[in-house]
Tab-separated table of C-alpha atoms and ligand atoms in Angstrom:
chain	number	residue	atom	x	y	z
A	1	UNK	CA	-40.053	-131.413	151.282
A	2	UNK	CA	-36.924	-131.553	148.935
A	3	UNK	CA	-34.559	-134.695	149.142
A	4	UNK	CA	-31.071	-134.476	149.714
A	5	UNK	CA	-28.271	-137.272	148.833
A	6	UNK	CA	-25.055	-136.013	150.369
A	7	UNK	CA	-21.243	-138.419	149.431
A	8	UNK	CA	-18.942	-137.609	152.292
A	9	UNK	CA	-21.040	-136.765	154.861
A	10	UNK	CA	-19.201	-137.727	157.354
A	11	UNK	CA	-16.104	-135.224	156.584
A	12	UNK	CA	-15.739	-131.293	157.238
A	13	UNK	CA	-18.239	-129.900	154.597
A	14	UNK	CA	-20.356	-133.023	154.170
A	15	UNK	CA	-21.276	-131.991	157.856
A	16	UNK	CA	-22.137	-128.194	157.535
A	17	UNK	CA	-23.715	-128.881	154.179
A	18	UNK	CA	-25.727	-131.749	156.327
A	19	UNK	CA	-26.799	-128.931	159.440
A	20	UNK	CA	-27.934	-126.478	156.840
A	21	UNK	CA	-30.380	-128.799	154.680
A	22	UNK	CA	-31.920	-130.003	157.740
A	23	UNK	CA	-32.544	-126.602	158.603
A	24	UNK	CA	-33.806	-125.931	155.199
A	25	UNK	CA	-36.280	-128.900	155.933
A	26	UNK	CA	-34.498	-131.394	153.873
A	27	UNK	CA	-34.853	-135.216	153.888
A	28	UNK	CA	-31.172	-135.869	154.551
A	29	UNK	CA	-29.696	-139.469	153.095
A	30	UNK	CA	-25.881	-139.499	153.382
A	31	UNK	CA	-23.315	-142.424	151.978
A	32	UNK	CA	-21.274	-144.158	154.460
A	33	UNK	CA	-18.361	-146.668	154.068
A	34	UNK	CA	-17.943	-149.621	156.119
A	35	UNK	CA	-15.887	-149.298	158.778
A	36	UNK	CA	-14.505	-152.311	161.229
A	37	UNK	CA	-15.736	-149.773	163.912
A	38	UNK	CA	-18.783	-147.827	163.452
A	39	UNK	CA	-17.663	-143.808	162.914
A	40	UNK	CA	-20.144	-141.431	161.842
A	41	UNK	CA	-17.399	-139.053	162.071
A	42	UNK	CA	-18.570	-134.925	162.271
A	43	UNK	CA	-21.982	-135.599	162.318
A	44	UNK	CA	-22.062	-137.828	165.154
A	45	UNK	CA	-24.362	-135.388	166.790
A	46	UNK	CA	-27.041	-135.247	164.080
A	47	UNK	CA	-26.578	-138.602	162.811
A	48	UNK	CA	-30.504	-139.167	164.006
A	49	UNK	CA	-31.429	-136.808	161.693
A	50	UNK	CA	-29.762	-138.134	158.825
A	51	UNK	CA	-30.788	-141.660	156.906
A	52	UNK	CA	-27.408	-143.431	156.166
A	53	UNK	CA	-26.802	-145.738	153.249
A	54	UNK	CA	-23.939	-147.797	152.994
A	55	UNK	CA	-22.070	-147.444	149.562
A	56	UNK	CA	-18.557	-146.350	148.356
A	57	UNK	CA	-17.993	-143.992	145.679
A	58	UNK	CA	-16.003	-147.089	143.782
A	59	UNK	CA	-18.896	-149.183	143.783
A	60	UNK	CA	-21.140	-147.881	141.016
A	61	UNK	CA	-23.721	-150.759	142.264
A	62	UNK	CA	-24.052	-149.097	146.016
A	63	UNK	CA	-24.345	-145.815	144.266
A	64	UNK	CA	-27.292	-146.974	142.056
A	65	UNK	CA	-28.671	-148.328	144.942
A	66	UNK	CA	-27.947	-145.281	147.265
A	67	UNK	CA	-30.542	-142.990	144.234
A	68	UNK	CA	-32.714	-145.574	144.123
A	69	UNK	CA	-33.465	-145.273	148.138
A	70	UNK	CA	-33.248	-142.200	148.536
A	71	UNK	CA	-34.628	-141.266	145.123
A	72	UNK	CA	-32.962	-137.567	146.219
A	73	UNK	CA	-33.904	-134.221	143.912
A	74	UNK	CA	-30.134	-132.916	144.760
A	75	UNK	CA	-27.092	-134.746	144.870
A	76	UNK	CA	-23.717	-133.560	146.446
A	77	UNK	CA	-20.726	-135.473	145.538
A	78	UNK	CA	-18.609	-134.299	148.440
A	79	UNK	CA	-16.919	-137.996	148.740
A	80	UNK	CA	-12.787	-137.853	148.191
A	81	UNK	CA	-10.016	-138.807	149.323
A	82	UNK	CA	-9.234	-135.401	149.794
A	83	UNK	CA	-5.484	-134.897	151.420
A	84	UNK	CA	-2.805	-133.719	148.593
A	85	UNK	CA	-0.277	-135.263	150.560
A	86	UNK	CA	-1.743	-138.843	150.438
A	87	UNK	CA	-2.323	-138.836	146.598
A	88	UNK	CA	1.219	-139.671	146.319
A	89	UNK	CA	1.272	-142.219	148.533
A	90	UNK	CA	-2.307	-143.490	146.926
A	91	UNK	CA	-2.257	-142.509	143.293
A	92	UNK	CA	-4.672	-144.748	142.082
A	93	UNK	CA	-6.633	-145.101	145.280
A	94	UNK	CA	-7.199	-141.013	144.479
A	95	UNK	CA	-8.066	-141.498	140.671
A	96	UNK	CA	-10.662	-144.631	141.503
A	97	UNK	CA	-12.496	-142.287	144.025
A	98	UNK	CA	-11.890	-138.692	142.867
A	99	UNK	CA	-11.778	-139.385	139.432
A	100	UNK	CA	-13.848	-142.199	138.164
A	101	UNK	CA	-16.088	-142.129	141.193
A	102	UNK	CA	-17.741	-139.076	139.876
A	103	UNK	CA	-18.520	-141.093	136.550
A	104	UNK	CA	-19.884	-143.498	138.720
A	105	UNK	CA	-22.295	-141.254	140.908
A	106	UNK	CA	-23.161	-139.166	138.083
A	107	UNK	CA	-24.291	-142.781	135.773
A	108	UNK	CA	-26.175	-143.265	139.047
A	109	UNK	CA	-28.125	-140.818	138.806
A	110	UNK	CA	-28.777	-140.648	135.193
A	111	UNK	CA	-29.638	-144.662	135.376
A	112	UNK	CA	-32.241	-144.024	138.157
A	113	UNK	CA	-33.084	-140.166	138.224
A	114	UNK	CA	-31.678	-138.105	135.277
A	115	UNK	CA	-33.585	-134.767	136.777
A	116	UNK	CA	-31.506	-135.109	140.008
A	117	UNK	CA	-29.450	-132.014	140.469
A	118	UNK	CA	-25.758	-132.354	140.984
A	119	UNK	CA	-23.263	-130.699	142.933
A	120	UNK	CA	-19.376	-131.767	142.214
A	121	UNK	CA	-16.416	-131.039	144.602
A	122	UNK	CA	-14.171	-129.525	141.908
A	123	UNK	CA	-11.043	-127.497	143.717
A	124	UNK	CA	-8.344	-124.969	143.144
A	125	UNK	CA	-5.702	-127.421	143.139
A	126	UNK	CA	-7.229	-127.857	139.896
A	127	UNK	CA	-5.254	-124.279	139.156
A	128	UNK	CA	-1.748	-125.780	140.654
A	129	UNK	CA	1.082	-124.075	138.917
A	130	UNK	CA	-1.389	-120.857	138.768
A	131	UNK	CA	-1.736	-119.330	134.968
A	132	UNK	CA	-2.676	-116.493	136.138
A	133	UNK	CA	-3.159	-114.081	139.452
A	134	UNK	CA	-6.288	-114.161	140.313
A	135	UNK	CA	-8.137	-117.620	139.320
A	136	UNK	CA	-11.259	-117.200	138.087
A	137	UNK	CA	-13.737	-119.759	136.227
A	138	UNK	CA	-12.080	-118.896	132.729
A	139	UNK	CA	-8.138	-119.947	134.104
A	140	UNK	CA	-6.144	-122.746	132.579
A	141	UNK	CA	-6.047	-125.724	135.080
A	142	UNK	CA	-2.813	-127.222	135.427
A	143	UNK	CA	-2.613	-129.751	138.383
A	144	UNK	CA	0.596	-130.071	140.478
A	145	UNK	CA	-0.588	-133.591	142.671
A	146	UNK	CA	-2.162	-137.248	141.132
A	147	UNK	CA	-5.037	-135.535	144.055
A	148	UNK	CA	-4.892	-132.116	141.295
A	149	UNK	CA	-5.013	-134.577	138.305
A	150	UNK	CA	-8.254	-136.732	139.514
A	151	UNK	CA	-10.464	-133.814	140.363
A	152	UNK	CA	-9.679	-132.144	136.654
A	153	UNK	CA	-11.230	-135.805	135.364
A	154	UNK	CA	-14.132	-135.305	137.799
A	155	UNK	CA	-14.645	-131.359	136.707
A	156	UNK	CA	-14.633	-131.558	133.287
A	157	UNK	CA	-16.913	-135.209	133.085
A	158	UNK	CA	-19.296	-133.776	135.263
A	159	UNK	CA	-19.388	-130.438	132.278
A	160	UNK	CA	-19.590	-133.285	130.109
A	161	UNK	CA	-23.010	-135.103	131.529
A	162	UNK	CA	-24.369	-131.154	131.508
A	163	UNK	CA	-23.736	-130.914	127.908
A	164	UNK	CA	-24.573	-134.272	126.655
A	165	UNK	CA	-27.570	-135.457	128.542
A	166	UNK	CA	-28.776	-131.912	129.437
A	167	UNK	CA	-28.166	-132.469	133.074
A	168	UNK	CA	-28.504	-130.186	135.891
A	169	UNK	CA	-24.861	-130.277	136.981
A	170	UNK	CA	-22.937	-128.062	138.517
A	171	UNK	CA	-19.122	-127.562	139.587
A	172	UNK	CA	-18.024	-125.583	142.726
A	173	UNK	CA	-13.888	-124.288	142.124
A	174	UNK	CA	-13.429	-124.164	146.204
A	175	UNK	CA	-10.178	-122.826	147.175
A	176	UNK	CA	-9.532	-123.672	150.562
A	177	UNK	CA	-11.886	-123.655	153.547
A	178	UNK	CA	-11.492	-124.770	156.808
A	179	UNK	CA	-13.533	-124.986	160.211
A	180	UNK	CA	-12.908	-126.212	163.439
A	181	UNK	CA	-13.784	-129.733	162.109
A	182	UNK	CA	-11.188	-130.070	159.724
A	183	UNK	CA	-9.014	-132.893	159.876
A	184	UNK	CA	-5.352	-132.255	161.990
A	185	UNK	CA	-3.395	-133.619	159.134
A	186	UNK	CA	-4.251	-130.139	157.160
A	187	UNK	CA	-2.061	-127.749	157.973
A	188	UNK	CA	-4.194	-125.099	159.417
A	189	UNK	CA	-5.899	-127.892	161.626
A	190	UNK	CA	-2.452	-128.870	162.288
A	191	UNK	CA	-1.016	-125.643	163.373
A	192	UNK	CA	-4.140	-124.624	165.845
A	193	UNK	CA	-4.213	-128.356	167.783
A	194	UNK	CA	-0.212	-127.726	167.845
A	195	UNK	CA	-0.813	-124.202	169.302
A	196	UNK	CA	-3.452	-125.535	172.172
A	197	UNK	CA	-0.870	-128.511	172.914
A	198	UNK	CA	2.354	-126.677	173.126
A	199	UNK	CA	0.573	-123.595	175.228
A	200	UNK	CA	-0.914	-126.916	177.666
A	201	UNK	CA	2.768	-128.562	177.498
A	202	UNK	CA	1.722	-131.343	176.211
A	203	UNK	CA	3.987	-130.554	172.689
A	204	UNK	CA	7.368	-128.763	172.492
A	205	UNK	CA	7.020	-128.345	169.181
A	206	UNK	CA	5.647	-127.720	165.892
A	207	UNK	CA	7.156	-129.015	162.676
A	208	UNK	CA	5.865	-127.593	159.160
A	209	UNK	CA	6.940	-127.942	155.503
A	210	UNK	CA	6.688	-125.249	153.448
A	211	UNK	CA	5.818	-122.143	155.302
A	212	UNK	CA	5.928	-119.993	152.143
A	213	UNK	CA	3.032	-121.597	150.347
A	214	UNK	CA	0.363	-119.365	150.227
A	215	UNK	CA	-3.309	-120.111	150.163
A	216	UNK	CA	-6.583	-118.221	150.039
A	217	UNK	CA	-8.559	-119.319	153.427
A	218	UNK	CA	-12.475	-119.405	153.863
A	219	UNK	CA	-14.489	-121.300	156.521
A	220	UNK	CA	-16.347	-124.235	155.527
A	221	UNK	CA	-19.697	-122.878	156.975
A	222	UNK	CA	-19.723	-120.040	154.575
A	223	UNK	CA	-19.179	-122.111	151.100
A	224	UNK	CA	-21.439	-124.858	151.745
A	225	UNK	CA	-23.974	-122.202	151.476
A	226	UNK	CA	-22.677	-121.423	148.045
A	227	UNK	CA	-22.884	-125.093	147.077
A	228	UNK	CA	-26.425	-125.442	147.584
A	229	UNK	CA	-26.907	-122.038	146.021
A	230	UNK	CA	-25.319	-123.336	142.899
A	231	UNK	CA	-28.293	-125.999	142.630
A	232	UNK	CA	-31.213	-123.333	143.197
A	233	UNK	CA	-30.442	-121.577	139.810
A	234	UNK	CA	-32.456	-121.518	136.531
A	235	UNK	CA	-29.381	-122.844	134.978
A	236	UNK	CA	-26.363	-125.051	135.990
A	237	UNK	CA	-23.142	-123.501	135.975
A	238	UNK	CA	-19.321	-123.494	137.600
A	239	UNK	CA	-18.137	-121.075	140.075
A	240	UNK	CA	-14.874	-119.985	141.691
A	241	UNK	CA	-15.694	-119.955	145.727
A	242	UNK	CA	-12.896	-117.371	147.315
A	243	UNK	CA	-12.135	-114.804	149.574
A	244	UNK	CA	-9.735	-113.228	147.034
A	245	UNK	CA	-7.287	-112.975	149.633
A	246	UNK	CA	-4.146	-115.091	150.142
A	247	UNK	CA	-1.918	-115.448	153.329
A	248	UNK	CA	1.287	-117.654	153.611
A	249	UNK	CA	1.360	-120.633	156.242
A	250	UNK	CA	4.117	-118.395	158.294
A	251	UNK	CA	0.956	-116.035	159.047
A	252	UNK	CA	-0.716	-118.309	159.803
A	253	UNK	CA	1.029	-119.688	162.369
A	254	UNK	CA	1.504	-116.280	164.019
A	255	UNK	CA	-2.152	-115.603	163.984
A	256	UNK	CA	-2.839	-118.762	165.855
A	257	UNK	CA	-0.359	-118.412	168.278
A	258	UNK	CA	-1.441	-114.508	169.010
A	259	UNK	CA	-4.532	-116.092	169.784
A	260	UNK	CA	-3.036	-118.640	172.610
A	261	UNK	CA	-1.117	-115.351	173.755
A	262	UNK	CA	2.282	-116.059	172.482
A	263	UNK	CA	4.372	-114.228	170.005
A	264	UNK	CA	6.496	-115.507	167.827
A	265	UNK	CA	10.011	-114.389	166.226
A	266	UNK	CA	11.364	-116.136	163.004
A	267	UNK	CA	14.668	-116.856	162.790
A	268	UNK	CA	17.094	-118.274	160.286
A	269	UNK	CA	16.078	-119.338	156.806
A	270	UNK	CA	15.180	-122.398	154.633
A	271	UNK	CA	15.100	-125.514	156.571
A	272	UNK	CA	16.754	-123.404	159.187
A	273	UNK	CA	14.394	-121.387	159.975
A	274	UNK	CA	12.535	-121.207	163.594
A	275	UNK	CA	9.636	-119.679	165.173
A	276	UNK	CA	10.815	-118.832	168.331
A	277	UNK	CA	8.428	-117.696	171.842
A	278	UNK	CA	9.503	-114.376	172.374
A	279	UNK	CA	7.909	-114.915	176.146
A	280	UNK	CA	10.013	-117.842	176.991
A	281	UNK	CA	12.843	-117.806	174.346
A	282	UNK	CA	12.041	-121.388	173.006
A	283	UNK	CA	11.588	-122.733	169.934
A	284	UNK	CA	8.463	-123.846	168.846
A	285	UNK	CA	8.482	-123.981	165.296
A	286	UNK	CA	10.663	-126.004	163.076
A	287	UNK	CA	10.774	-126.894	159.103
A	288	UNK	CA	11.243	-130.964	158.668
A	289	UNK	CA	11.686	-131.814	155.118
A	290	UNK	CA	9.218	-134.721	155.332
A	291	UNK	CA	6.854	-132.539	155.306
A	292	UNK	CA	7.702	-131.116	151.850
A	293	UNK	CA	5.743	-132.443	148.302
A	294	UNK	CA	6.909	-133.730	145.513
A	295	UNK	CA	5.266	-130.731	143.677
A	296	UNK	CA	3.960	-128.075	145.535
A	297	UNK	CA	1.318	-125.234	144.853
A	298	UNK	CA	3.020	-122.401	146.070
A	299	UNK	CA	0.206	-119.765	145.527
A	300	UNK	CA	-3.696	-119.626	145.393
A	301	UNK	CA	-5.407	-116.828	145.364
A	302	UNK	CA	-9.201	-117.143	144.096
A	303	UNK	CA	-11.800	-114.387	142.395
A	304	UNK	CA	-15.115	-115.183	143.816
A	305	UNK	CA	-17.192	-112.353	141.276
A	306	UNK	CA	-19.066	-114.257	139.711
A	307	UNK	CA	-20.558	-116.179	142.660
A	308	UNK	CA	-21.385	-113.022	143.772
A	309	UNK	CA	-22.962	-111.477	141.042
A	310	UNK	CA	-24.985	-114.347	140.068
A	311	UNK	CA	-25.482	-116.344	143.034
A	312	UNK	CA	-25.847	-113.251	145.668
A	313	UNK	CA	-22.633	-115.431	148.021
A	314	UNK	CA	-20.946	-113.522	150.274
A	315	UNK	CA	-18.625	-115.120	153.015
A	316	UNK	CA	-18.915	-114.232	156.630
A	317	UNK	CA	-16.258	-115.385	158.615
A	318	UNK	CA	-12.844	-113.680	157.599
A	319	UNK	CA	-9.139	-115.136	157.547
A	320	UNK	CA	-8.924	-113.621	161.152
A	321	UNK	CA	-12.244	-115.110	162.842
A	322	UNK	CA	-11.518	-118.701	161.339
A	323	UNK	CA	-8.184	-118.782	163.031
A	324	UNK	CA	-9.483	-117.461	165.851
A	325	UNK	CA	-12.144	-119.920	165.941
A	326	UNK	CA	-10.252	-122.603	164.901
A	327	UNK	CA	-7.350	-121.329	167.894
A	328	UNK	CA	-10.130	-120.950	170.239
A	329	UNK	CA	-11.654	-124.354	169.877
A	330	UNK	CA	-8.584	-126.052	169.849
A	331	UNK	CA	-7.269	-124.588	173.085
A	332	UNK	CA	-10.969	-125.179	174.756
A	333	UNK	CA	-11.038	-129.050	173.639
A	334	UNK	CA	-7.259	-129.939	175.331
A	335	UNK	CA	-8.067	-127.620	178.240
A	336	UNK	CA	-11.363	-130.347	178.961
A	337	UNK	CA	-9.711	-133.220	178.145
A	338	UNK	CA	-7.175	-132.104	180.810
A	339	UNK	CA	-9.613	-131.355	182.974
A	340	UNK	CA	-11.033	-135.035	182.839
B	401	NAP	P1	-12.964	-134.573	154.147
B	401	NAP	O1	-13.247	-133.956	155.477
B	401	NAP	O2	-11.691	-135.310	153.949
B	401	NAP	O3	-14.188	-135.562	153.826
B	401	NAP	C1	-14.114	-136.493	152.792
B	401	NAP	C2	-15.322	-137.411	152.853
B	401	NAP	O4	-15.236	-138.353	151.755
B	401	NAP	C3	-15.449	-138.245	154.136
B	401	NAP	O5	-16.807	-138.300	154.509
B	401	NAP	C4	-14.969	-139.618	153.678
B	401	NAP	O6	-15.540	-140.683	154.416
B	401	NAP	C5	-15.532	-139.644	152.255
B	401	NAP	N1	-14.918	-140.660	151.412
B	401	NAP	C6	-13.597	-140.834	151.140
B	401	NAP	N2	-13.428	-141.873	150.319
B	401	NAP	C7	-14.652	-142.385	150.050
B	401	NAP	C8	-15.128	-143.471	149.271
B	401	NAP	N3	-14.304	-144.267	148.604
B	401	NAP	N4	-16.455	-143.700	149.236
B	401	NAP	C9	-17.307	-142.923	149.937
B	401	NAP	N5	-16.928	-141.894	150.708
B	401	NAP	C10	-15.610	-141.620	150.754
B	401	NAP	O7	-13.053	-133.470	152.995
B	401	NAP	P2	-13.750	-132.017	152.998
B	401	NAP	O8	-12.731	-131.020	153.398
B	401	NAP	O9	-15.050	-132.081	153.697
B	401	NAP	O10	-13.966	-131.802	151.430
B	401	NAP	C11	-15.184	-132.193	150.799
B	401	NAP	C12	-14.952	-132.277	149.302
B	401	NAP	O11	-14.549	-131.014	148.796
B	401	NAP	C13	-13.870	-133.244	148.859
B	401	NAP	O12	-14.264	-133.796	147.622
B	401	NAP	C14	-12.640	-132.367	148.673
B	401	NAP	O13	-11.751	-132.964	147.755
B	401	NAP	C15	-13.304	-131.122	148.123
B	401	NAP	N6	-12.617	-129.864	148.374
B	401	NAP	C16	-12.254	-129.526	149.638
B	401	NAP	C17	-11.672	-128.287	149.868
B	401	NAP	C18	-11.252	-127.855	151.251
B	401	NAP	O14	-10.444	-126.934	151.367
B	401	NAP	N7	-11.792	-128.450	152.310
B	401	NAP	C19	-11.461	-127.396	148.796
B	401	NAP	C20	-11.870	-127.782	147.524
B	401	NAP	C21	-12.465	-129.008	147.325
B	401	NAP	P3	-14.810	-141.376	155.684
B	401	NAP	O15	-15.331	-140.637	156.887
B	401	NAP	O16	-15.274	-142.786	155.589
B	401	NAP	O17	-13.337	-141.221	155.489
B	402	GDD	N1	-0.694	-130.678	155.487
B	402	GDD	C1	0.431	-129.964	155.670
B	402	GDD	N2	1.270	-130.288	156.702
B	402	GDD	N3	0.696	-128.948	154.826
B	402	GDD	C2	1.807	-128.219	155.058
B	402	GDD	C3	2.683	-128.490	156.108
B	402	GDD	C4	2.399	-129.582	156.965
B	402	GDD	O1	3.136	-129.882	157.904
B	402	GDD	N4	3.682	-127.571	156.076
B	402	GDD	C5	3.441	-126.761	155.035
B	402	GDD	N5	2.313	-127.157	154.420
B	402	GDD	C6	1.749	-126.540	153.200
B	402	GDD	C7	1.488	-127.541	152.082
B	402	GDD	O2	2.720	-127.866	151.416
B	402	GDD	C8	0.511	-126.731	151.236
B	402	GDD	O3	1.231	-125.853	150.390
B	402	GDD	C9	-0.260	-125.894	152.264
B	402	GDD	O4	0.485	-125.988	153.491
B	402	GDD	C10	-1.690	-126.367	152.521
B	402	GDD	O5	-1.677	-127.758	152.747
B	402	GDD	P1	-3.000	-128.548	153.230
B	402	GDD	O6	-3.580	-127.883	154.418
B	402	GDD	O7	-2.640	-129.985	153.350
B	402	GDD	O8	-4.046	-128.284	152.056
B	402	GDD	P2	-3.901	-128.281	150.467
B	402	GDD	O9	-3.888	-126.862	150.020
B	402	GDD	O10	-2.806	-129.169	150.021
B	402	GDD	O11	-5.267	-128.982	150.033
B	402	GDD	C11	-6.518	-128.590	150.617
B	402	GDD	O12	-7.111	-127.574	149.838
B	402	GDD	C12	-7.487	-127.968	148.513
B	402	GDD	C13	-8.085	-126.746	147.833
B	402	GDD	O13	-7.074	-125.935	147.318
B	402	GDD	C14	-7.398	-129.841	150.697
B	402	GDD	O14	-8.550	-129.529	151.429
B	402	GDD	C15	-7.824	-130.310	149.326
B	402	GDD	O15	-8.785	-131.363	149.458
B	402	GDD	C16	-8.459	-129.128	148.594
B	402	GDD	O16	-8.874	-129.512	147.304
């Protein structure tokens, strides 16, 4: 039986990655922080299953301590603070965890267990203002967010462990995946709980920043296969996790409304612009400014080839059934809590 140490656990992939070791016949240990309230967040339902340390990913001590418990043959270092928006807000909050906590995890394991196997979080944000159309492994990074800026530190010292202490670690470029656990301040999250509210009347509206970014949308489910792919390979490597397709937010938000049954008309333009319910003739859409960045990554659009050459990944779930899904479940959860 194999031995898994998982760092954000309790987030969106920490929990699929979690529910597909354990089917695998892992021995799960995942890394919690202390909370004033006791949260085991999305894997509340298999938190049985799962061995919890306590530890923080600034805290090289708790992370020593987390490898020596656990004494884990595969590491994932899924632990961030992972919203762009926040970064600003938290610049060095983002760099301590994001950045330097991967120096910290990875001196962990090379202190206590240098054949561990690791698996970093690395991201297309990495790509920000995009070099070139598609990103692949081989494209320039240049990060648009102090989030962007961290998680270039984390990629490139987690290439550097690999090349000077020969360790089996790896780097997973995920452009952006989603699931019907993802938190509601991303905007896809955002958008379906907004769809399910307004259709219930609980919300007249839905305010957005810029609907013109574009991004290339997977489901979380279907790359946290390719993570632990990436550690079951002769050799460790970095790989570009896509669905080489890229929507703007504006579909998005049609898609999820088609799926509550309501059709929307744009209107207007810039911050003027409204999505209007053709059915009724309201608005329920609206750009607020707040909800702009400081810098923004305005496209992403990812080349997954060489995951699929070499690692045999293919995603399931397409840019239609994850909004549909993510609609679907949205609309079912504030129908219940209605209904209580
Ligand atoms: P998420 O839902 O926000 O989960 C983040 C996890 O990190 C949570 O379990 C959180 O714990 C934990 N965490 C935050 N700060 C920590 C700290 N100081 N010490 C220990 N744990 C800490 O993020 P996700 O969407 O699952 O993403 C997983 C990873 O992939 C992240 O590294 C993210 O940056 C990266 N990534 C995500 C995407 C995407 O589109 N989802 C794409 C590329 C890369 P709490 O529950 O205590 O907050
Ligand atoms: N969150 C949010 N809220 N984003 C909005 C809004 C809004 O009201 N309106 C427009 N957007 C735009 C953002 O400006 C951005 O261009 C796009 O929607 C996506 O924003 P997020 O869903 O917050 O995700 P992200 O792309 O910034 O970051 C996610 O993907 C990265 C991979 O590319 C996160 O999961 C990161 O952790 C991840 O690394």
């Amino acid at each position: 039986m194999k031995t898994a140490l998982i760092t954000g656990i309790t987030g969106q992939d920490g929990s699929y990655l979690a529910e597909l070791l354990l089917e695998k016949g892992y021995n799960v240990y995942g890394i919690m922080r202390r909370k004033s309230v006791v949260d085991y967040g999305n894997v509340e339902h298999i938190k049985e299953k799962i061995n919890f340390i306590y530890a923080d990913m600034t805290d090289p001590i708790s992370l020593i301590n987390a490898m020596k418990i656990s004494q884990a043959d595969e590491v994932y270092n899924l632990a961030a603070q992972s919203f762009v928006a926040t970064s600003w807000e938290q610049p060095l909050a983002t760099a301590d965890i994001d950045g330097i906590g991967v120096t910290n995890i990875l001196e962990a394991i090379r202190i206590v267990k240098p054949t561990a196997r690791f698996y970093q979080a690395s991201t297309s944000e990495m790509f920000g203002l995009v070099q070139e159309m598609p990103q692949t492994e081989n494209t320039p990074f240049y990060p648009r967010s102090p989030y962007g800026v961290a998680k270039v530190y984390g990629h490139w010292i987690t290439k550097n462990y690999r090349e000077s202490y020969n360790m089996y670690a790896c780097s997973g470029i995920l452009f952006n995946h989603e699931s019907e656990r993802r938190g509601k301040e991303f905007v896809t999250r955002k958008i379906t709980n907004a769809v399910a509210r307004i259709k219930f009347g609980l919300q007249d509206c839905l305010e957005l920043g810029n609907m013109d970014s574009k991004r290339d949308w997977g489901h979380s489910q279907d790359y946290v296969q390719a993570m632990w792919l990436m550690l079951q390979q002769e050799n460790p490597d970095d790989y570009v996790i896509a669905t080489n397709e890229t929507r703007t937010v504006r579909e998005f938000v049609e898609k999820a409304f088609y799926y509550a049954d309501i059709e929307i008309e744009w209107s207007g333009t810039g911050i003027d612009e409204v999505g209007i319910d053709k059915g009724t003739g309201k608005t329920v859409v609206k750009v607020n400014p707040k909800f702009f960045r400081p810098a923004e990554v305005e496209v992403l659009l990812g080349n997954p080839q060489k995951a699929e050459t070499v690692l045999g990944w293919r995603r399931q779930i397409d840019f239609n059934n994850l909004v549909k899904r993510m609609a679907e479940n949205d609309l079912g959860l504030i129908k219940n809590s209605l209904n209580k």
